[in-house]
Short mmCIF file of C-alpha atoms and ligand atoms in Angstrom, two decimals:
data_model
loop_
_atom_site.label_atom_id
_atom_site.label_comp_id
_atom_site.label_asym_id
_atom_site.label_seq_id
_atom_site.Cartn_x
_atom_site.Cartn_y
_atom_site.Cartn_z
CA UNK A 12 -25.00 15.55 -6.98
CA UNK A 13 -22.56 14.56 -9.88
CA UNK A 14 -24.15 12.76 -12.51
CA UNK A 15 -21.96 11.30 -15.55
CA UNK A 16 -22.52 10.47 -18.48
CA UNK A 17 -23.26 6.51 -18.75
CA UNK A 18 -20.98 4.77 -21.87
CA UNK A 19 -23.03 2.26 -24.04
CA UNK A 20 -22.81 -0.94 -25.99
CA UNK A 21 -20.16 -0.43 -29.00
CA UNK A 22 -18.53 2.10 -26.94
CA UNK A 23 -14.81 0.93 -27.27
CA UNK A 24 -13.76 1.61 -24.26
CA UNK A 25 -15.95 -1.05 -22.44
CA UNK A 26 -13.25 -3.59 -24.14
CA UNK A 27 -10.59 -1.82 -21.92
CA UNK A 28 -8.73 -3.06 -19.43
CA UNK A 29 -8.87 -0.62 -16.22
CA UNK A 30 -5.45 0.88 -14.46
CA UNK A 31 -5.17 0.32 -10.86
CA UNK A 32 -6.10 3.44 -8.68
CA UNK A 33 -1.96 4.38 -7.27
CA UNK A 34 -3.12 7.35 -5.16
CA UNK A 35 -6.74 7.45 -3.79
CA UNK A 36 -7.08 11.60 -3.47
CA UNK A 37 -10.30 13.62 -3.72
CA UNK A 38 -10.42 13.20 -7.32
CA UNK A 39 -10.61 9.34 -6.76
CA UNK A 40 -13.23 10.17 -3.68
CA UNK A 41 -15.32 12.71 -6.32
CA UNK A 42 -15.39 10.32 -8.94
CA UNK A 43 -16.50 7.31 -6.61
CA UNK A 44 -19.65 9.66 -5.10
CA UNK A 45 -20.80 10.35 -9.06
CA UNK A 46 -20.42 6.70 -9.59
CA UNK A 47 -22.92 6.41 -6.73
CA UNK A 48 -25.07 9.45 -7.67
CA UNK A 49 -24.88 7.83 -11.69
CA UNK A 50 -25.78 4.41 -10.00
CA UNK A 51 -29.33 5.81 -8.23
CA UNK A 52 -30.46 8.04 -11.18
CA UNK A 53 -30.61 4.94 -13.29
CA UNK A 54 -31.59 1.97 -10.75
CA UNK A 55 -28.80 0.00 -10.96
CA UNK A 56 -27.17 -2.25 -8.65
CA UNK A 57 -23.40 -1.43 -9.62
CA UNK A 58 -21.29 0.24 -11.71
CA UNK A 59 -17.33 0.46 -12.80
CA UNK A 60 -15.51 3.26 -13.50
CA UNK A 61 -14.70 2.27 -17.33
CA UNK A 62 -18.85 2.88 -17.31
CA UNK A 63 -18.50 6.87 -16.65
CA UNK A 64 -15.49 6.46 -18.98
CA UNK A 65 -12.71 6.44 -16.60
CA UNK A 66 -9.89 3.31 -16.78
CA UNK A 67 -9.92 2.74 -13.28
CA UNK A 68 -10.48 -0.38 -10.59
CA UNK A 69 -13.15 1.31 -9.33
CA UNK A 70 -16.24 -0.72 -8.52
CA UNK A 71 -19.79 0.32 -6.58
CA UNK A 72 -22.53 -1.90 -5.59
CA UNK A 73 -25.84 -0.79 -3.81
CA UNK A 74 -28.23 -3.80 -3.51
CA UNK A 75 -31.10 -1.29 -1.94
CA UNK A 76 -31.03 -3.78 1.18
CA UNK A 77 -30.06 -0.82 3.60
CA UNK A 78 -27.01 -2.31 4.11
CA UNK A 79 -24.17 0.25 3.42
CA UNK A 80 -23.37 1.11 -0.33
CA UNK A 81 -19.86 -1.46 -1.29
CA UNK A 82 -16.85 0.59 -2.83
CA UNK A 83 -13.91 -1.27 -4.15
CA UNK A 84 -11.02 -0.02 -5.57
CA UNK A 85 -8.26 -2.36 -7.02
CA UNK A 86 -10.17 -5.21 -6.00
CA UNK A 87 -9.10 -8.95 -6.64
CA UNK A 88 -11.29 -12.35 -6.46
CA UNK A 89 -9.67 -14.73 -4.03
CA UNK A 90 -12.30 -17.35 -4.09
CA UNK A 91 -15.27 -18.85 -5.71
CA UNK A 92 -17.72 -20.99 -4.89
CA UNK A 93 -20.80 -22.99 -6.41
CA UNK A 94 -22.55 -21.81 -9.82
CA UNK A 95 -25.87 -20.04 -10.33
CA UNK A 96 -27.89 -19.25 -13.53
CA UNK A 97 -29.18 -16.10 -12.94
CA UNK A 98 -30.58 -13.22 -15.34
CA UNK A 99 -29.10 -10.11 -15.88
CA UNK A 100 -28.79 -6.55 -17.36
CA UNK A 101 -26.18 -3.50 -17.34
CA UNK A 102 -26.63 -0.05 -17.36
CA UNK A 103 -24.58 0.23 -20.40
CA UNK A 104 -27.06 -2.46 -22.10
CA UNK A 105 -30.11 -0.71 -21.54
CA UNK A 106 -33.36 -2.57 -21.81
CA UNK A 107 -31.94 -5.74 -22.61
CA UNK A 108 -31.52 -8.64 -20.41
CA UNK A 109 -29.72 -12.11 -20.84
CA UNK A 110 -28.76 -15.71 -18.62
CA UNK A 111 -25.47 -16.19 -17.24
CA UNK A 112 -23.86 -18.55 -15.27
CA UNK A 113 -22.17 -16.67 -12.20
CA UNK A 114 -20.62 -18.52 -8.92
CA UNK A 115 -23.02 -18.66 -5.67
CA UNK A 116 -20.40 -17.07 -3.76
CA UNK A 117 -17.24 -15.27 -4.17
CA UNK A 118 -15.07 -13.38 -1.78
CA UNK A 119 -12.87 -10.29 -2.92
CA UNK A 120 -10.47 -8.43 -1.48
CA UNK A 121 -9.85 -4.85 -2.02
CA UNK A 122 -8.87 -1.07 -1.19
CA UNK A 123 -12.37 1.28 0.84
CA UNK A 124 -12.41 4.39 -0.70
CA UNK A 125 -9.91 5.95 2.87
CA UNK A 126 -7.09 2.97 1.30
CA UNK A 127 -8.41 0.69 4.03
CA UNK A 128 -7.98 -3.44 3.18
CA UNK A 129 -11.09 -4.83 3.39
CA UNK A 130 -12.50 -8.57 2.53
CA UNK A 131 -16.25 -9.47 1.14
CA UNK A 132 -17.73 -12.26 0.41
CA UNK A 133 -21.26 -12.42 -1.21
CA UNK A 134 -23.59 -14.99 -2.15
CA UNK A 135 -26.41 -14.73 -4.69
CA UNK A 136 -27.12 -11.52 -6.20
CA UNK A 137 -24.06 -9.92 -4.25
CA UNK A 138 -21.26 -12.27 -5.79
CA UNK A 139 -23.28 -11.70 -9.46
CA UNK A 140 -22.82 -8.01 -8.94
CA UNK A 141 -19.38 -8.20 -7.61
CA UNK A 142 -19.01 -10.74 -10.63
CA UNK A 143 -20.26 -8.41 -13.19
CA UNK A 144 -18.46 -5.42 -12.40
CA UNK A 145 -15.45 -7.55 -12.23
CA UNK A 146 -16.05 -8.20 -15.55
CA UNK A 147 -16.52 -4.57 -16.34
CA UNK A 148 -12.38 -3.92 -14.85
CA UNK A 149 -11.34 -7.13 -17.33
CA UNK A 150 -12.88 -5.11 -20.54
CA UNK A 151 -15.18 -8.37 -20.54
CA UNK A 152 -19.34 -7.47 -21.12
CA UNK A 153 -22.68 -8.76 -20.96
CA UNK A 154 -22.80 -10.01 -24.71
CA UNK A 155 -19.31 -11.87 -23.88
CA UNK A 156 -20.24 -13.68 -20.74
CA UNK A 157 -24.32 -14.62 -21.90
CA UNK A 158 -25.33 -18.13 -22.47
CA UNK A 159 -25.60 -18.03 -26.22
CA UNK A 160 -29.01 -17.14 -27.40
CA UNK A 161 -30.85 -15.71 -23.99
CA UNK A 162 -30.90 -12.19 -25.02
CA UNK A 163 -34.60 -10.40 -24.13
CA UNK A 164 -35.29 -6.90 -25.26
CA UNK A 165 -37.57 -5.14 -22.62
CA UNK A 166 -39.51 -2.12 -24.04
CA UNK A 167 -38.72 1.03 -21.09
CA UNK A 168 -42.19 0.97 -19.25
CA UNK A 169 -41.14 5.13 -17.89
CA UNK A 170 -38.22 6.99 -19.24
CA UNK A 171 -36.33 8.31 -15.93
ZN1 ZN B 8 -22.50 -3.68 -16.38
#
């Protein structure tokens, strides 16, 4: 189990634009099981690469519905659909929660962590996570994307 070390809010490299991934070799494949392993420890429902500090399209996604755990590398949007106002947090804004406005549905295509071309689409709270780490790849965070003035502070009920 590889844990890293999770980069916060005012951390300047969350304003970073990632690097496509040229070569996906066991580095790449390393890195994208810590991701995972980083994901877990802290209950979250994605993370990007730029996160654990690394510049790199790199996404995962685990919604905990026992469906298998989504890893995209280089991955692009192709479409969007509909709108939803949905809340949500980010393991590099911990405790704090805020609205957004995120598409119903988006599909994305991208690289599976053996170079394989592979297409999702999501609706609901899979196109908000594929949205969000997205974001993440763009340099773009929660505090950029919010509707202005929904910020919540939640006090940690257990400190994992
Ligand atoms: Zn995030």
């Amino acid at each position: 189990m590889g844990l890293r070390n999770i980069r916060k809010e005012g951390d300047e490299i969350l304003k970073k634009k990632s690097k496509d991934v040229d070569v996906i070799d066991e580095k790449i494949k390393e890195l994208i099981k810590d991701m995972i392993d980083t994901m877990h420890k802290y209950d979250g429902v994605g993370l990007a690469a730029v996160q654990v500090g690394i510049l790199k399209k790199i996404i995962v996604i685990d919604l905990y519905d026992e469906k298998p755990i989504i890893k995209l590398i280089n991955p692009t949007i192709l479409k969007t659909k509909g709108k939803q106002e949905v809340e949500e947090g980010c393991l590099s804004f911990p405790n704090k929660y805020v609205k957004v406005i995120r598409p119903e549905e988006v599909t994305v295509e991208a690289l599976d962590e053996n170079g394989k071309k592979i297409k999702i689409t999501g609706t609901g709270l899979l196109a908000q996570a594929i949205c969000h780490e997205m974001d993440h790849l763009n340099g773009i965070v929660l505090t950029d994307v919010m509707i202005p003035g929904t910020m919540e502070f939640v006090d940690p009920q257990n400190n994992k």
